[in-house]
């Protein structure tokens, strides 16, 4: 059997996950907007919690995968320490936002609900910008697109 014309690569896996995330990011934005409107009730808080669950279940492990798999492969293909450092700094900031969302949600007061909404929106916007930057930057690193999983 002949080899596929384009083997599935680590970068393909990351791109597929990024695409998979978009509907969840859209739901998180909607949930944050609903939670921010007064009065936000139990349904809106539950919706925001469900959207935030995406962070712990998918986004944070995705960043771990990138750090242990994609970033080292990119460095093997000449990605600069500055590029990888900037992406790692983004991951650190995103993890901090996720922790702040969890802490604000745990407090449970009305003011903290507003914080959950604001932080959730902030996370989504930052994560989307990070995804775009990551895809653009790694597309420019020769060899990353062709390195099989």
mmCIF file of N, CA, C and O in Angstrom, residues 26-52 100-102 104-122:
data_model
loop_
_atom_site.group_PDB
_atom_site.id
_atom_site.type_symbol
_atom_site.label_atom_id
_atom_site.label_comp_id
_atom_site.label_asym_id
_atom_site.label_seq_id
_atom_site.Cartn_x
_atom_site.Cartn_y
_atom_site.Cartn_z
ATOM 1 N N UNK A 26 -17.127 29.625 21.262
ATOM 2 C CA UNK A 26 -18.339 30.408 20.969
ATOM 3 C C UNK A 26 -19.368 30.250 22.093
ATOM 4 O O UNK A 26 -19.990 31.228 22.518
ATOM 5 N N UNK A 27 -19.536 29.004 22.569
ATOM 6 C CA UNK A 27 -20.476 28.778 23.681
ATOM 7 C C UNK A 27 -20.013 29.500 24.944
ATOM 8 O O UNK A 27 -20.826 30.047 25.691
ATOM 9 N N UNK A 28 -18.708 29.511 25.190
ATOM 10 C CA UNK A 28 -18.183 30.208 26.374
ATOM 11 C C UNK A 28 -18.449 31.708 26.276
ATOM 12 O O UNK A 28 -18.801 32.346 27.272
ATOM 13 N N UNK A 29 -18.290 32.278 25.088
ATOM 14 C CA UNK A 29 -18.568 33.707 24.902
ATOM 15 C C UNK A 29 -20.033 34.002 25.184
ATOM 16 O O UNK A 29 -20.362 34.950 25.904
ATOM 17 N N UNK A 30 -20.920 33.188 24.632
ATOM 18 C CA UNK A 30 -22.360 33.372 24.852
ATOM 19 C C UNK A 30 -22.700 33.230 26.330
ATOM 20 O O UNK A 30 -23.450 34.043 26.885
ATOM 21 N N UNK A 31 -22.136 32.222 26.970
ATOM 22 C CA UNK A 31 -22.405 32.013 28.399
ATOM 23 C C UNK A 31 -21.911 33.186 29.224
ATOM 24 O O UNK A 31 -22.599 33.642 30.150
ATOM 25 N N UNK A 32 -20.747 33.705 28.908
ATOM 26 C CA UNK A 32 -20.199 34.848 29.648
ATOM 27 C C UNK A 32 -21.077 36.082 29.451
ATOM 28 O O UNK A 32 -21.331 36.825 30.410
ATOM 29 N N UNK A 33 -21.565 36.290 28.243
ATOM 30 C CA UNK A 33 -22.438 37.444 27.982
ATOM 31 C C UNK A 33 -23.733 37.328 28.769
ATOM 32 O O UNK A 33 -24.204 38.306 29.348
ATOM 33 N N UNK A 34 -24.304 36.125 28.802
ATOM 34 C CA UNK A 34 -25.549 35.923 29.564
ATOM 35 C C UNK A 34 -25.315 36.099 31.062
ATOM 36 O O UNK A 34 -26.149 36.668 31.762
ATOM 37 N N UNK A 35 -24.198 35.613 31.543
ATOM 38 C CA UNK A 35 -23.891 35.735 32.968
ATOM 39 C C UNK A 35 -23.657 37.188 33.349
ATOM 40 O O UNK A 35 -24.011 37.612 34.455
ATOM 41 N N UNK A 36 -23.102 37.964 32.444
ATOM 42 C CA UNK A 36 -22.800 39.375 32.729
ATOM 43 C C UNK A 36 -24.057 40.234 32.816
ATOM 44 O O UNK A 36 -24.056 41.276 33.464
ATOM 45 N N UNK A 37 -25.123 39.798 32.153
ATOM 46 C CA UNK A 37 -26.374 40.564 32.198
ATOM 47 C C UNK A 37 -27.034 40.393 33.549
ATOM 48 O O UNK A 37 -27.068 39.302 34.110
ATOM 49 N N UNK A 38 -27.552 41.476 34.048
ATOM 50 C CA UNK A 38 -28.253 41.404 35.326
ATOM 51 C C UNK A 38 -29.732 41.183 35.037
ATOM 52 O O UNK A 38 -30.264 41.769 34.106
ATOM 53 N N UNK A 39 -30.440 40.437 35.795
ATOM 54 C CA UNK A 39 -29.918 39.562 36.849
ATOM 55 C C UNK A 39 -29.536 38.196 36.273
ATOM 56 O O UNK A 39 -30.275 37.628 35.498
ATOM 57 N N UNK A 40 -28.417 37.730 36.669
ATOM 58 C CA UNK A 40 -27.971 36.402 36.263
ATOM 59 C C UNK A 40 -28.438 35.405 37.312
ATOM 60 O O UNK A 40 -28.205 35.594 38.495
ATOM 61 N N UNK A 41 -29.115 34.396 36.852
ATOM 62 C CA UNK A 41 -29.635 33.390 37.770
ATOM 63 C C UNK A 41 -28.842 32.104 37.726
ATOM 64 O O UNK A 41 -27.780 32.028 37.108
ATOM 65 N N UNK A 42 -29.370 31.078 38.363
ATOM 66 C CA UNK A 42 -28.681 29.788 38.440
ATOM 67 C C UNK A 42 -28.422 29.164 37.060
ATOM 68 O O UNK A 42 -27.400 28.525 36.849
ATOM 69 N N UNK A 43 -29.362 29.359 36.121
ATOM 70 C CA UNK A 43 -29.184 28.788 34.781
ATOM 71 C C UNK A 43 -27.972 29.403 34.092
ATOM 72 O O UNK A 43 -27.167 28.688 33.487
ATOM 73 N N UNK A 44 -27.840 30.714 34.185
ATOM 74 C CA UNK A 44 -26.713 31.404 33.544
ATOM 75 C C UNK A 44 -25.384 30.998 34.178
ATOM 76 O O UNK A 44 -24.385 30.815 33.485
ATOM 77 N N UNK A 45 -25.393 30.844 35.501
ATOM 78 C CA UNK A 45 -24.164 30.422 36.185
ATOM 79 C C UNK A 45 -23.804 28.988 35.787
ATOM 80 O O UNK A 45 -22.638 28.691 35.522
ATOM 81 N N UNK A 46 -24.794 28.118 35.695
ATOM 82 C CA UNK A 46 -24.538 26.737 35.284
ATOM 83 C C UNK A 46 -23.997 26.687 33.854
ATOM 84 O O UNK A 46 -23.082 25.903 33.550
ATOM 85 N N UNK A 47 -24.537 27.523 32.987
ATOM 86 C CA UNK A 47 -24.071 27.583 31.596
ATOM 87 C C UNK A 47 -22.613 28.044 31.538
ATOM 88 O O UNK A 47 -21.804 27.488 30.791
ATOM 89 N N UNK A 48 -22.275 29.044 32.342
ATOM 90 C CA UNK A 48 -20.900 29.545 32.374
ATOM 91 C C UNK A 48 -19.962 28.481 32.951
ATOM 92 O O UNK A 48 -18.843 28.302 32.465
ATOM 93 N N UNK A 49 -20.422 27.774 33.968
ATOM 94 C CA UNK A 49 -19.592 26.703 34.552
ATOM 95 C C UNK A 49 -19.334 25.597 33.532
ATOM 96 O O UNK A 49 -18.233 25.075 33.443
ATOM 97 N N UNK A 50 -20.366 25.246 32.784
ATOM 98 C CA UNK A 50 -20.208 24.217 31.754
ATOM 99 C C UNK A 50 -19.212 24.683 30.687
ATOM 100 O O UNK A 50 -18.361 23.910 30.247
ATOM 101 N N UNK A 51 -19.308 25.941 30.303
ATOM 102 C CA UNK A 51 -18.366 26.484 29.320
ATOM 103 C C UNK A 51 -16.950 26.495 29.885
ATOM 104 O O UNK A 51 -15.987 26.170 29.179
ATOM 105 N N UNK A 52 -16.820 26.856 31.146
ATOM 106 C CA UNK A 52 -15.496 26.894 31.769
ATOM 107 C C UNK A 52 -14.919 25.491 31.913
ATOM 108 O O UNK A 52 -13.694 25.321 31.898
ATOM 109 N N UNK A 100 -8.034 31.909 37.860
ATOM 110 C CA UNK A 100 -8.817 33.044 38.378
ATOM 111 C C UNK A 100 -10.309 32.837 38.136
ATOM 112 O O UNK A 100 -11.134 33.219 38.975
ATOM 113 N N UNK A 101 -10.670 32.214 37.011
ATOM 114 C CA UNK A 101 -12.086 31.901 36.756
ATOM 115 C C UNK A 101 -12.581 30.929 37.816
ATOM 116 O O UNK A 101 -13.640 31.118 38.408
ATOM 117 N N UNK A 102 -11.802 29.902 38.082
ATOM 118 C CA UNK A 102 -12.197 28.889 39.072
ATOM 119 C C UNK A 102 -12.340 29.522 40.461
ATOM 120 O O UNK A 102 -13.292 29.237 41.185
ATOM 121 N N UNK A 104 -12.946 32.733 41.186
ATOM 122 C CA UNK A 104 -14.097 33.643 41.205
ATOM 123 C C UNK A 104 -15.396 32.843 41.280
ATOM 124 O O UNK A 104 -16.318 33.216 42.010
ATOM 125 N N UNK A 105 -15.465 31.743 40.569
ATOM 126 C CA UNK A 105 -16.661 30.912 40.594
ATOM 127 C C UNK A 105 -16.859 30.298 41.975
ATOM 128 O O UNK A 105 -17.975 30.219 42.476
ATOM 129 N N UNK A 106 -15.776 29.887 42.606
ATOM 130 C CA UNK A 106 -15.878 29.263 43.929
ATOM 131 C C UNK A 106 -16.420 30.248 44.967
ATOM 132 O O UNK A 106 -17.101 29.846 45.905
ATOM 133 N N UNK A 107 -16.134 31.539 44.791
ATOM 134 C CA UNK A 107 -16.613 32.545 45.743
ATOM 135 C C UNK A 107 -18.129 32.640 45.697
ATOM 136 O O UNK A 107 -18.774 32.796 46.732
ATOM 137 N N UNK A 108 -18.711 32.557 44.480
ATOM 138 C CA UNK A 108 -20.155 32.439 44.344
ATOM 139 C C UNK A 108 -20.979 33.692 44.557
ATOM 140 O O UNK A 108 -22.186 33.657 44.388
ATOM 141 N N UNK A 109 -20.405 34.800 44.960
ATOM 142 C CA UNK A 109 -21.171 36.020 45.184
ATOM 143 C C UNK A 109 -21.469 36.704 43.855
ATOM 144 O O UNK A 109 -20.842 36.438 42.841
ATOM 145 N N UNK A 110 -22.417 37.640 43.879
ATOM 146 C CA UNK A 110 -22.824 38.336 42.657
ATOM 147 C C UNK A 110 -21.649 39.047 41.998
ATOM 148 O O UNK A 110 -21.482 38.999 40.778
ATOM 149 N N UNK A 111 -20.814 39.699 42.790
ATOM 150 C CA UNK A 111 -19.660 40.402 42.234
ATOM 151 C C UNK A 111 -18.693 39.420 41.580
ATOM 152 O O UNK A 111 -18.121 39.701 40.526
ATOM 153 N N UNK A 112 -18.537 38.249 42.189
ATOM 154 C CA UNK A 112 -17.651 37.245 41.631
ATOM 155 C C UNK A 112 -18.233 36.669 40.341
ATOM 156 O O UNK A 112 -17.499 36.293 39.447
ATOM 157 N N UNK A 113 -19.570 36.609 40.238
ATOM 158 C CA UNK A 113 -20.190 36.154 38.991
ATOM 159 C C UNK A 113 -19.807 37.090 37.851
ATOM 160 O O UNK A 113 -19.530 36.642 36.742
ATOM 161 N N UNK A 114 -19.812 38.376 38.144
ATOM 162 C CA UNK A 114 -19.387 39.344 37.129
ATOM 163 C C UNK A 114 -17.928 39.104 36.762
ATOM 164 O O UNK A 114 -17.551 39.209 35.591
ATOM 165 N N UNK A 115 -17.118 38.756 37.762
ATOM 166 C CA UNK A 115 -15.716 38.431 37.493
ATOM 167 C C UNK A 115 -15.594 37.184 36.620
ATOM 168 O O UNK A 115 -14.769 37.138 35.708
ATOM 169 N N UNK A 116 -16.414 36.175 36.901
ATOM 170 C CA UNK A 116 -16.391 34.955 36.089
ATOM 171 C C UNK A 116 -16.706 35.307 34.642
ATOM 172 O O UNK A 116 -16.000 34.880 33.728
ATOM 173 N N UNK A 117 -17.734 36.107 34.432
ATOM 174 C CA UNK A 117 -18.122 36.500 33.073
ATOM 175 C C UNK A 117 -16.987 37.260 32.386
ATOM 176 O O UNK A 117 -16.618 36.955 31.249
ATOM 177 N N UNK A 118 -16.411 38.212 33.079
ATOM 178 C CA UNK A 118 -15.332 39.027 32.497
ATOM 179 C C UNK A 118 -14.107 38.168 32.196
ATOM 180 O O UNK A 118 -13.526 38.234 31.110
ATOM 181 N N UNK A 119 -13.726 37.332 33.150
ATOM 182 C CA UNK A 119 -12.544 36.486 32.974
ATOM 183 C C UNK A 119 -12.743 35.427 31.886
ATOM 184 O O UNK A 119 -11.821 35.124 31.127
ATOM 185 N N UNK A 120 -13.954 34.894 31.806
ATOM 186 C CA UNK A 120 -14.244 33.908 30.775
ATOM 187 C C UNK A 120 -14.151 34.549 29.392
ATOM 188 O O UNK A 120 -13.545 33.975 28.477
ATOM 189 N N UNK A 121 -14.710 35.736 29.240
ATOM 190 C CA UNK A 121 -14.588 36.456 27.957
ATOM 191 C C UNK A 121 -13.125 36.748 27.651
ATOM 192 O O UNK A 121 -12.671 36.589 26.516
ATOM 193 N N UNK A 122 -12.386 37.185 28.677
ATOM 194 C CA UNK A 122 -10.963 37.495 28.500
ATOM 195 C C UNK A 122 -10.190 36.245 28.068
ATOM 196 O O UNK A 122 -9.345 36.313 27.172
#
